[in-house]
Amino acid sequence: MTAENTLSQTLPPRSSFIGIHTRTRDMKLLFISGGTRNATGFTPGDVVDKCVEDFVVEDYGADDFMGMYDLRSANSTDDDDASAYCWFTNLRHAQGMSVLHRIVSFKLDNCVIFIATAFPELPCTSHRELEVQVLDGQMSCLNATRKRKACEKLLKHCGQSTGDSRCRQAKAALVLEHPDSSEFEPPDPRRRTAGPLIAFVTGSVGQLVDADPSDLFRFPFMRLVAPEHLVLVSRFFARLNNTAEVLFEKFSLLQRPHVIEGDVEVRDVENNRVHVECLASAVDDGVVLLIRKLWVNAAPQRDNYTSYIHHGINMDDQDGFVSLSELISSDGETSAAPDWSKLS
C-alpha cells in the first residue's frame, strides 16, 4: 500500500477550511480556520504568517496566483466584482505527502478569502500551468499562467494591460472573536451589546452596511444583525462552535446600524434590511465570515404584539448568482454548481 493510499484512508473525506491571505506578491496568510487540521495536518498556528507558496506543491509560482486576481492592471482597485475563482491544486500535508484540493476564492480589498476542500482519495499530479474557472456571469475559463505571460509581453511592448468587464457584487470578510455558545442572543434590542466582537474586517463592508470599517473594529457583530434574525444567527454561531467544517446561512443585516454612541439611531421601521448569504468556519480564536449581499428589503412590519408579520418589498434585487453553498459544494451528485466546478 502506497503512502498516498494510507493518507487517503486516515484523512476524513471532504474536509474543508477557510483562509485569508494578502494580495501582495508573498501572499501572506492572515487567518486559517480549524478545518486545516483535518485537510492538511497543519494547525492554524503552523500556517498563519506563512506564505501560500510554501504549501502549494506545483510547478507554477506565486506570479500565476496573483495574475488571476489582477487581470486589469498591477494596481487594480476593482475589488467588488462578483467573480468566484475555482481551481484544483496540490497542497503539502504535514506528513510530507501532497493532497489534491479544490479551491474557490474571492478578492476583497487588499486580500483574498478562499475555501479549500480536500480530495485525499484522488491521485496528485503536478501541474505546469494554473488552470482556473472564473464564474463571472460567463463561466469563463482562464489559464492564469498563459495570461500572466501574455500580460507581461503586452506591458513590455505597449505599456498597457488587457481589461475585462465583470459583474459587481458587494461582499466583505470578517473575523470575530469566539462567540459564547453557552446561550443564544435573545431578540431583545436592550441586550444587543452581547455577542462576539469584530476583530478584523475588510473595507468593503461599507458596501453592505452604512458604517465606516474603522468604527466596526471591536464592535459587537450582533448589533449589525436585524432583530428578527438574532436567534437564527446565534444558533448559527453555536453550530460553528461544534465543527471545524464550513457552514452556510442566510440572514439580514441592518442597513444603518447604530455604531457610534451619540449618533441619532435610526428607528427600526425605517431601517432597511440587507439580506446576505454567509459562509463561515471556526478559527482557533474566533470565526471567519464571508458575507455576500443578495438584496435590500424595507423593514418588516409588526403586529399589535410587536411581532414581525412579514418582510418588506425587494428594493435592490441581486438574484442570478450561484449560491455560495453551490460554489463550495464538493458533492458532484447533489450539487447544483456548474459542471466545470466538479471533478469528473
mmCIF file of C-alpha atoms in Angstrom:
data_model
loop_
_atom_site.group_PDB
_atom_site.id
_atom_site.type_symbol
_atom_site.label_atom_id
_atom_site.label_comp_id
_atom_site.label_asym_id
_atom_site.label_seq_id
_atom_site.Cartn_x
_atom_site.Cartn_y
_atom_site.Cartn_z
ATOM 1 C CA MET A 1 0.000 0.000 0.000
ATOM 2 C CA THR A 2 1.438 3.382 -1.011
ATOM 3 C CA ALA A 3 1.858 6.341 1.316
ATOM 4 C CA GLU A 4 -0.762 8.262 -0.664
ATOM 5 C CA ASN A 5 -3.323 5.462 -0.183
ATOM 6 C CA THR A 6 -2.536 5.326 3.531
ATOM 7 C CA LEU A 7 -3.087 9.073 3.801
ATOM 8 C CA SER A 8 -6.404 8.922 1.934
ATOM 9 C CA GLN A 9 -7.660 6.369 4.469
ATOM 10 C CA THR A 10 -6.586 8.382 7.500
ATOM 11 C CA LEU A 11 -7.996 11.730 6.370
ATOM 12 C CA PRO A 12 -11.715 12.425 6.910
ATOM 13 C CA PRO A 13 -13.304 12.800 3.441
ATOM 14 C CA ARG A 14 -14.189 16.236 2.156
ATOM 15 C CA SER A 15 -12.526 18.233 4.926
ATOM 16 C CA SER A 16 -12.762 21.960 4.218
ATOM 17 C CA PHE A 17 -11.356 25.178 5.645
ATOM 18 C CA ILE A 18 -11.415 28.951 5.109
ATOM 19 C CA GLY A 19 -8.346 31.138 4.768
ATOM 20 C CA ILE A 20 -7.489 34.779 4.117
ATOM 21 C CA HIS A 21 -4.247 35.916 2.520
ATOM 22 C CA THR A 22 -2.883 39.251 1.335
ATOM 23 C CA ARG A 23 -2.862 40.278 -2.321
ATOM 24 C CA THR A 24 0.827 41.058 -2.155
ATOM 25 C CA ARG A 25 3.436 39.008 -4.019
ATOM 26 C CA ASP A 26 4.221 36.882 -0.947
ATOM 27 C CA MET A 27 0.505 36.102 -0.324
ATOM 28 C CA LYS A 28 0.936 36.102 3.453
ATOM 29 C CA LEU A 29 -1.693 34.030 5.265
ATOM 30 C CA LEU A 30 -3.673 36.131 7.754
ATOM 31 C CA PHE A 31 -6.242 33.622 9.009
ATOM 32 C CA ILE A 32 -6.874 29.887 8.611
ATOM 33 C CA SER A 33 -9.851 28.025 10.075
ATOM 34 C CA GLY A 34 -9.591 24.908 12.209
ATOM 35 C CA GLY A 35 -10.556 22.587 9.346
ATOM 36 C CA THR A 36 -6.976 22.789 8.075
ATOM 37 C CA ARG A 37 -6.029 20.191 10.704
ATOM 38 C CA ASN A 38 -8.174 17.517 9.029
ATOM 39 C CA ALA A 39 -7.324 18.589 5.473
ATOM 40 C CA THR A 40 -3.558 19.178 5.681
ATOM 41 C CA GLY A 41 -2.431 18.056 9.121
ATOM 42 C CA PHE A 42 -1.205 21.561 9.929
ATOM 43 C CA THR A 43 -2.679 23.611 12.774
ATOM 44 C CA PRO A 44 -3.667 27.241 12.140
ATOM 45 C CA GLY A 45 -0.637 28.245 14.200
ATOM 46 C CA ASP A 46 1.615 26.330 11.785
ATOM 47 C CA VAL A 47 0.212 28.204 8.806
ATOM 48 C CA VAL A 48 -0.633 31.788 9.820
ATOM 49 C CA ASP A 49 2.016 34.367 8.837
ATOM 50 C CA LYS A 50 3.489 31.937 6.306
ATOM 51 C CA CYS A 51 3.262 32.348 2.524
ATOM 52 C CA VAL A 52 0.710 30.472 0.412
ATOM 53 C CA GLU A 53 3.512 29.396 -1.922
ATOM 54 C CA ASP A 54 5.115 27.431 0.943
ATOM 55 C CA PHE A 55 2.188 24.994 0.928
ATOM 56 C CA VAL A 56 1.490 24.643 -2.819
ATOM 57 C CA VAL A 57 3.141 21.648 -4.489
ATOM 58 C CA GLU A 58 3.046 22.682 -8.154
ATOM 59 C CA ASP A 59 5.428 23.787 -10.909
ATOM 60 C CA TYR A 60 3.807 27.195 -11.294
ATOM 61 C CA GLY A 61 4.550 30.021 -8.867
ATOM 62 C CA ALA A 62 3.075 32.949 -6.970
ATOM 63 C CA ASP A 63 3.014 35.226 -10.026
ATOM 64 C CA ASP A 64 0.411 32.957 -11.618
ATOM 65 C CA PHE A 65 -1.750 33.038 -8.472
ATOM 66 C CA MET A 66 -1.732 36.810 -8.312
ATOM 67 C CA GLY A 67 -2.266 37.099 -12.059
ATOM 68 C CA MET A 68 -5.729 35.590 -11.809
ATOM 69 C CA TYR A 69 -6.901 38.367 -9.465
ATOM 70 C CA ASP A 70 -5.221 41.351 -11.136
ATOM 71 C CA LEU A 71 -6.303 40.978 -14.745
ATOM 72 C CA ARG A 72 -6.808 44.691 -15.374
ATOM 73 C CA SER A 73 -3.538 46.096 -14.108
ATOM 74 C CA ALA A 74 -0.972 45.695 -11.380
ATOM 75 C CA ASN A 75 -2.790 48.352 -9.326
ATOM 76 C CA SER A 76 -6.352 47.150 -9.865
ATOM 77 C CA THR A 77 -8.852 48.541 -7.362
ATOM 78 C CA ASP A 78 -11.848 46.782 -8.888
ATOM 79 C CA ASP A 79 -12.370 44.583 -5.850
ATOM 80 C CA ASP A 80 -16.157 44.283 -5.698
ATOM 81 C CA ASP A 81 -16.614 42.048 -8.722
ATOM 82 C CA ALA A 82 -18.834 39.031 -8.275
ATOM 83 C CA SER A 83 -16.304 36.598 -9.699
ATOM 84 C CA ALA A 84 -15.543 33.332 -7.969
ATOM 85 C CA TYR A 85 -12.261 31.684 -8.951
ATOM 86 C CA CYS A 86 -12.234 27.882 -8.914
ATOM 87 C CA TRP A 87 -9.289 25.553 -9.491
ATOM 88 C CA PHE A 88 -7.616 22.371 -8.260
ATOM 89 C CA THR A 89 -4.167 22.323 -6.726
ATOM 90 C CA ASN A 90 -1.945 20.066 -4.617
ATOM 91 C CA LEU A 91 -1.265 21.263 -1.071
ATOM 92 C CA ARG A 92 1.513 19.969 1.143
ATOM 93 C CA HIS A 93 0.426 17.779 4.053
ATOM 94 C CA ALA A 94 2.185 17.785 7.421
ATOM 95 C CA GLN A 95 3.087 14.113 6.860
ATOM 96 C CA GLY A 96 5.095 15.095 3.783
ATOM 97 C CA MET A 97 2.512 13.995 1.215
ATOM 98 C CA SER A 98 0.546 16.069 -1.286
ATOM 99 C CA VAL A 99 -3.261 16.269 -1.135
ATOM 100 C CA LEU A 100 -5.427 17.478 -4.007
ATOM 101 C CA HIS A 101 -7.686 20.419 -3.021
ATOM 102 C CA ARG A 102 -10.474 22.259 -4.768
ATOM 103 C CA ILE A 103 -10.140 25.995 -4.145
ATOM 104 C CA VAL A 104 -12.844 28.645 -4.505
ATOM 105 C CA SER A 105 -11.695 32.200 -3.848
ATOM 106 C CA PHE A 106 -12.949 35.795 -3.897
ATOM 107 C CA LYS A 107 -10.942 39.006 -3.877
ATOM 108 C CA LEU A 108 -11.788 41.611 -1.244
ATOM 109 C CA ASP A 109 -9.936 44.919 -0.985
ATOM 110 C CA ASN A 110 -6.264 44.104 -0.442
ATOM 111 C CA CYS A 111 -6.813 40.454 0.457
ATOM 112 C CA VAL A 112 -8.253 37.202 -0.868
ATOM 113 C CA ILE A 113 -10.583 34.856 1.017
ATOM 114 C CA PHE A 114 -10.567 31.243 -0.098
ATOM 115 C CA ILE A 115 -12.344 27.998 0.754
ATOM 116 C CA ALA A 116 -10.374 24.777 0.270
ATOM 117 C CA THR A 117 -11.894 21.296 0.094
ATOM 118 C CA ALA A 118 -9.645 18.218 0.283
ATOM 119 C CA PHE A 119 -9.885 15.215 -2.045
ATOM 120 C CA PRO A 120 -7.434 12.814 -0.351
ATOM 121 C CA GLU A 121 -8.713 9.799 -2.271
ATOM 122 C CA LEU A 122 -7.632 11.201 -5.654
ATOM 123 C CA PRO A 123 -4.091 10.966 -7.071
ATOM 124 C CA CYS A 124 -1.838 14.010 -7.103
ATOM 125 C CA THR A 125 -0.465 15.085 -10.469
ATOM 126 C CA SER A 126 1.793 18.118 -10.692
ATOM 127 C CA HIS A 127 0.541 20.893 -12.958
ATOM 128 C CA ARG A 128 2.835 23.049 -15.055
ATOM 129 C CA GLU A 129 0.145 25.689 -15.600
ATOM 130 C CA LEU A 130 -2.571 27.102 -13.389
ATOM 131 C CA GLU A 131 -5.983 26.449 -14.945
ATOM 132 C CA VAL A 132 -8.777 28.480 -13.347
ATOM 133 C CA GLN A 133 -12.516 28.546 -13.960
ATOM 134 C CA VAL A 134 -13.975 32.018 -13.420
ATOM 135 C CA LEU A 135 -17.636 32.350 -12.538
ATOM 136 C CA ASP A 136 -18.238 35.960 -13.606
ATOM 137 C CA GLY A 137 -21.583 35.706 -15.355
ATOM 138 C CA GLN A 138 -19.991 33.969 -18.346
ATOM 139 C CA MET A 139 -18.406 30.998 -16.510
ATOM 140 C CA SER A 140 -15.221 31.626 -18.478
ATOM 141 C CA CYS A 141 -12.027 29.596 -18.411
ATOM 142 C CA LEU A 142 -8.715 31.207 -17.547
ATOM 143 C CA ASN A 143 -5.212 29.826 -17.915
ATOM 144 C CA ALA A 144 -3.543 32.079 -15.344
ATOM 145 C CA THR A 145 -0.022 31.050 -16.370
ATOM 146 C CA ARG A 146 -0.523 31.939 -20.027
ATOM 147 C CA LYS A 147 -2.491 35.060 -19.096
ATOM 148 C CA ARG A 148 0.397 36.291 -16.956
ATOM 149 C CA LYS A 149 2.918 35.711 -19.757
ATOM 150 C CA ALA A 150 0.679 37.474 -22.301
ATOM 151 C CA CYS A 151 0.197 40.464 -19.976
ATOM 152 C CA GLU A 152 3.928 40.685 -19.310
ATOM 153 C CA LYS A 153 4.594 40.691 -23.053
ATOM 154 C CA LEU A 154 1.938 43.355 -23.675
ATOM 155 C CA LEU A 155 3.241 45.539 -20.862
ATOM 156 C CA LYS A 156 6.772 45.238 -22.196
ATOM 157 C CA HIS A 157 5.863 46.306 -25.729
ATOM 158 C CA CYS A 158 2.832 48.560 -25.249
ATOM 159 C CA GLY A 159 2.943 49.706 -21.651
ATOM 160 C CA GLN A 160 -0.692 48.714 -21.049
ATOM 161 C CA SER A 161 -2.661 45.770 -19.767
ATOM 162 C CA THR A 162 -5.718 43.988 -21.064
ATOM 163 C CA GLY A 163 -9.083 44.736 -19.476
ATOM 164 C CA ASP A 164 -12.140 42.640 -18.815
ATOM 165 C CA SER A 165 -15.663 43.522 -17.741
ATOM 166 C CA ARG A 166 -17.090 41.901 -14.646
ATOM 167 C CA CYS A 167 -20.357 41.785 -12.762
ATOM 168 C CA ARG A 168 -20.390 43.589 -9.431
ATOM 169 C CA GLN A 169 -21.467 42.214 -6.085
ATOM 170 C CA ALA A 170 -20.849 43.652 -2.632
ATOM 171 C CA LYS A 171 -19.130 41.292 -0.198
ATOM 172 C CA ALA A 172 -16.914 41.505 2.862
ATOM 173 C CA ALA A 173 -14.779 39.282 5.069
ATOM 174 C CA LEU A 174 -14.876 39.486 8.868
ATOM 175 C CA VAL A 175 -13.137 37.702 11.696
ATOM 176 C CA LEU A 176 -14.987 37.588 15.014
ATOM 177 C CA GLU A 177 -13.762 36.687 18.457
ATOM 178 C CA HIS A 178 -15.017 33.281 19.529
ATOM 179 C CA PRO A 179 -18.767 33.570 20.239
ATOM 180 C CA ASP A 180 -20.099 32.275 23.526
ATOM 181 C CA SER A 181 -22.095 29.131 22.737
ATOM 182 C CA SER A 182 -23.496 28.839 26.265
ATOM 183 C CA GLU A 183 -26.544 30.965 25.481
ATOM 184 C CA PHE A 184 -28.449 32.298 22.492
ATOM 185 C CA GLU A 185 -28.667 36.011 21.857
ATOM 186 C CA PRO A 186 -32.260 36.936 22.782
ATOM 187 C CA PRO A 187 -34.260 39.064 20.330
ATOM 188 C CA ASP A 188 -34.278 41.971 22.755
ATOM 189 C CA PRO A 189 -32.788 45.272 21.492
ATOM 190 C CA ARG A 190 -31.877 46.241 25.066
ATOM 191 C CA ARG A 191 -29.383 43.353 25.168
ATOM 192 C CA ARG A 192 -27.904 43.739 21.691
ATOM 193 C CA THR A 193 -24.475 44.665 23.084
ATOM 194 C CA ALA A 194 -23.753 40.957 23.749
ATOM 195 C CA GLY A 195 -22.154 38.638 21.244
ATOM 196 C CA PRO A 196 -18.754 38.226 19.544
ATOM 197 C CA LEU A 197 -16.677 41.314 18.765
ATOM 198 C CA ILE A 198 -15.311 42.096 15.308
ATOM 199 C CA ALA A 199 -11.523 41.593 15.290
ATOM 200 C CA PHE A 200 -10.903 42.059 11.541
ATOM 201 C CA VAL A 201 -12.995 43.446 8.691
ATOM 202 C CA THR A 202 -12.310 44.355 5.078
ATOM 203 C CA GLY A 203 -13.053 47.869 3.874
ATOM 204 C CA SER A 204 -15.715 46.525 1.516
ATOM 205 C CA VAL A 205 -18.062 46.092 4.493
ATOM 206 C CA GLY A 206 -19.121 49.679 3.792
ATOM 207 C CA GLN A 207 -20.867 48.368 0.673
ATOM 208 C CA LEU A 208 -23.070 46.157 2.831
ATOM 209 C CA VAL A 209 -23.996 48.464 5.706
ATOM 210 C CA ASP A 210 -23.759 52.191 6.318
ATOM 211 C CA ALA A 211 -20.731 52.117 8.619
ATOM 212 C CA ASP A 212 -17.056 53.015 8.465
ATOM 213 C CA PRO A 213 -14.842 49.897 8.707
ATOM 214 C CA SER A 214 -12.645 51.554 11.333
ATOM 215 C CA ASP A 215 -15.678 52.087 13.587
ATOM 216 C CA LEU A 216 -16.545 48.388 13.434
ATOM 217 C CA PHE A 217 -13.297 47.187 14.990
ATOM 218 C CA ARG A 218 -14.150 45.667 18.409
ATOM 219 C CA PHE A 219 -17.843 46.284 17.687
ATOM 220 C CA PRO A 220 -20.396 43.562 18.649
ATOM 221 C CA PHE A 221 -21.359 41.754 15.456
ATOM 222 C CA MET A 222 -24.875 41.010 16.713
ATOM 223 C CA ARG A 223 -25.649 44.734 16.709
ATOM 224 C CA LEU A 224 -25.348 44.610 12.905
ATOM 225 C CA VAL A 225 -27.910 41.790 12.675
ATOM 226 C CA ALA A 226 -31.578 42.573 12.104
ATOM 227 C CA PRO A 227 -33.628 41.911 15.292
ATOM 228 C CA GLU A 228 -35.824 39.293 13.623
ATOM 229 C CA HIS A 229 -32.726 37.167 12.847
ATOM 230 C CA LEU A 230 -30.834 37.380 16.160
ATOM 231 C CA VAL A 231 -31.786 33.890 17.290
ATOM 232 C CA LEU A 232 -31.073 32.447 13.834
ATOM 233 C CA VAL A 233 -27.549 33.897 13.801
ATOM 234 C CA SER A 234 -26.897 32.874 17.410
ATOM 235 C CA ARG A 235 -27.782 29.284 16.574
ATOM 236 C CA PHE A 236 -25.548 29.521 13.515
ATOM 237 C CA PHE A 237 -22.626 30.508 15.770
ATOM 238 C CA ALA A 238 -23.461 27.645 18.127
ATOM 239 C CA ARG A 239 -23.233 25.217 15.203
ATOM 240 C CA LEU A 240 -19.872 26.715 14.208
ATOM 241 C CA ASN A 241 -18.524 26.051 17.697
ATOM 242 C CA ASN A 242 -19.246 22.335 17.280
ATOM 243 C CA THR A 243 -17.477 21.716 13.965
ATOM 244 C CA ALA A 244 -14.336 22.645 12.044
ATOM 245 C CA GLU A 245 -16.160 22.488 8.697
ATOM 246 C CA VAL A 246 -17.502 25.341 6.568
ATOM 247 C CA LEU A 247 -21.183 26.175 7.219
ATOM 248 C CA PHE A 248 -23.680 28.375 5.381
ATOM 249 C CA GLU A 249 -26.568 30.612 6.444
ATOM 250 C CA LYS A 250 -28.744 33.435 5.124
ATOM 251 C CA PHE A 251 -29.913 36.307 7.313
ATOM 252 C CA SER A 252 -30.449 40.073 7.328
ATOM 253 C CA LEU A 253 -28.269 42.948 8.492
ATOM 254 C CA LEU A 254 -29.414 46.445 9.421
ATOM 255 C CA GLN A 255 -28.550 48.805 6.600
ATOM 256 C CA ARG A 256 -27.934 51.662 9.061
ATOM 257 C CA PRO A 257 -26.712 50.123 12.328
ATOM 258 C CA HIS A 258 -26.206 52.305 15.395
ATOM 259 C CA VAL A 259 -22.410 52.107 15.580
ATOM 260 C CA ILE A 260 -21.276 55.390 17.139
ATOM 261 C CA GLU A 261 -22.647 56.354 20.547
ATOM 262 C CA GLY A 262 -24.255 59.783 20.412
ATOM 263 C CA ASP A 263 -25.355 59.498 16.780
ATOM 264 C CA VAL A 264 -29.075 59.578 16.084
ATOM 265 C CA GLU A 265 -30.336 55.992 15.993
ATOM 266 C CA VAL A 266 -32.490 55.094 13.006
ATOM 267 C CA ARG A 267 -35.890 53.740 14.003
ATOM 268 C CA ASP A 268 -36.330 50.041 13.274
ATOM 269 C CA VAL A 269 -39.316 50.640 10.998
ATOM 270 C CA GLU A 270 -37.182 52.989 8.857
ATOM 271 C CA ASN A 271 -34.066 50.807 8.820
ATOM 272 C CA ASN A 272 -33.867 48.735 5.613
ATOM 273 C CA ARG A 273 -32.699 45.122 5.790
ATOM 274 C CA VAL A 274 -29.706 43.926 3.800
ATOM 275 C CA HIS A 275 -30.293 40.251 3.034
ATOM 276 C CA VAL A 276 -26.973 38.419 2.888
ATOM 277 C CA GLU A 277 -25.556 34.974 2.304
ATOM 278 C CA CYS A 278 -22.808 33.914 4.690
ATOM 279 C CA LEU A 279 -20.261 31.128 4.789
ATOM 280 C CA ALA A 280 -18.223 30.714 7.946
ATOM 281 C CA SER A 281 -15.810 28.460 9.748
ATOM 282 C CA ALA A 282 -14.153 28.450 13.148
ATOM 283 C CA VAL A 283 -10.552 29.507 13.704
ATOM 284 C CA ASP A 284 -8.597 28.841 16.893
ATOM 285 C CA ASP A 285 -9.597 32.149 18.451
ATOM 286 C CA GLY A 286 -12.743 33.090 16.563
ATOM 287 C CA VAL A 287 -14.847 32.737 13.422
ATOM 288 C CA VAL A 288 -14.098 33.733 9.814
ATOM 289 C CA LEU A 289 -17.080 35.006 7.779
ATOM 290 C CA LEU A 290 -17.551 35.717 4.098
ATOM 291 C CA ILE A 291 -20.736 37.762 3.695
ATOM 292 C CA ARG A 292 -22.208 38.415 0.254
ATOM 293 C CA LYS A 293 -25.049 40.847 -0.393
ATOM 294 C CA LEU A 294 -28.144 39.438 -2.079
ATOM 295 C CA TRP A 295 -30.725 42.231 -1.931
ATOM 296 C CA VAL A 296 -32.192 45.026 0.224
ATOM 297 C CA ASN A 297 -35.671 44.917 1.748
ATOM 298 C CA ALA A 298 -37.723 47.516 3.565
ATOM 299 C CA ALA A 299 -38.068 46.815 7.283
ATOM 300 C CA PRO A 300 -40.693 44.164 8.083
ATOM 301 C CA GLN A 301 -43.935 45.271 9.685
ATOM 302 C CA ARG A 302 -45.011 44.352 13.221
ATOM 303 C CA ASP A 303 -48.383 43.377 14.600
ATOM 304 C CA ASN A 304 -50.024 44.802 17.718
ATOM 305 C CA TYR A 305 -47.909 42.464 19.845
ATOM 306 C CA THR A 306 -44.675 43.845 18.255
ATOM 307 C CA SER A 307 -44.012 40.543 16.479
ATOM 308 C CA TYR A 308 -42.777 40.734 12.881
ATOM 309 C CA ILE A 309 -45.525 39.689 10.482
ATOM 310 C CA HIS A 310 -43.849 39.851 7.038
ATOM 311 C CA HIS A 311 -40.833 41.230 5.210
ATOM 312 C CA GLY A 312 -40.796 44.363 3.103
ATOM 313 C CA ILE A 313 -40.609 44.744 -0.667
ATOM 314 C CA ASN A 314 -37.425 43.818 -2.506
ATOM 315 C CA MET A 315 -35.711 47.129 -3.312
ATOM 316 C CA ASP A 316 -32.338 46.115 -4.757
ATOM 317 C CA ASP A 317 -32.505 42.630 -6.242
ATOM 318 C CA GLN A 318 -29.191 40.890 -6.894
ATOM 319 C CA ASP A 319 -30.532 37.488 -7.905
ATOM 320 C CA GLY A 320 -28.920 35.430 -10.634
ATOM 321 C CA PHE A 321 -25.722 34.442 -8.800
ATOM 322 C CA VAL A 322 -24.843 30.865 -7.964
ATOM 323 C CA SER A 323 -25.187 30.448 -4.198
ATOM 324 C CA LEU A 324 -22.104 30.141 -2.023
ATOM 325 C CA SER A 325 -23.119 26.658 -0.893
ATOM 326 C CA GLU A 326 -23.369 25.558 -4.542
ATOM 327 C CA LEU A 327 -19.985 27.097 -5.366
ATOM 328 C CA ILE A 328 -18.235 25.404 -2.459
ATOM 329 C CA SER A 329 -20.032 22.063 -2.748
ATOM 330 C CA SER A 330 -17.757 19.089 -3.270
ATOM 331 C CA ASP A 331 -20.533 16.550 -3.924
ATOM 332 C CA GLY A 332 -20.858 16.191 -7.674
ATOM 333 C CA GLU A 333 -24.003 14.071 -7.388
ATOM 334 C CA THR A 334 -26.113 16.515 -5.404
ATOM 335 C CA SER A 335 -24.530 19.902 -6.081
ATOM 336 C CA ALA A 336 -26.267 22.394 -8.348
ATOM 337 C CA ALA A 337 -22.920 24.060 -9.088
ATOM 338 C CA PRO A 338 -21.818 24.407 -12.737
ATOM 339 C CA ASP A 339 -20.293 21.274 -14.255
ATOM 340 C CA TRP A 340 -16.842 22.826 -14.603
ATOM 341 C CA SER A 341 -16.570 23.185 -10.814
ATOM 342 C CA LYS A 342 -16.830 19.442 -10.198
ATOM 343 C CA LEU A 343 -14.376 16.609 -10.568
ATOM 344 C CA SER A 344 -15.177 14.202 -13.390
#
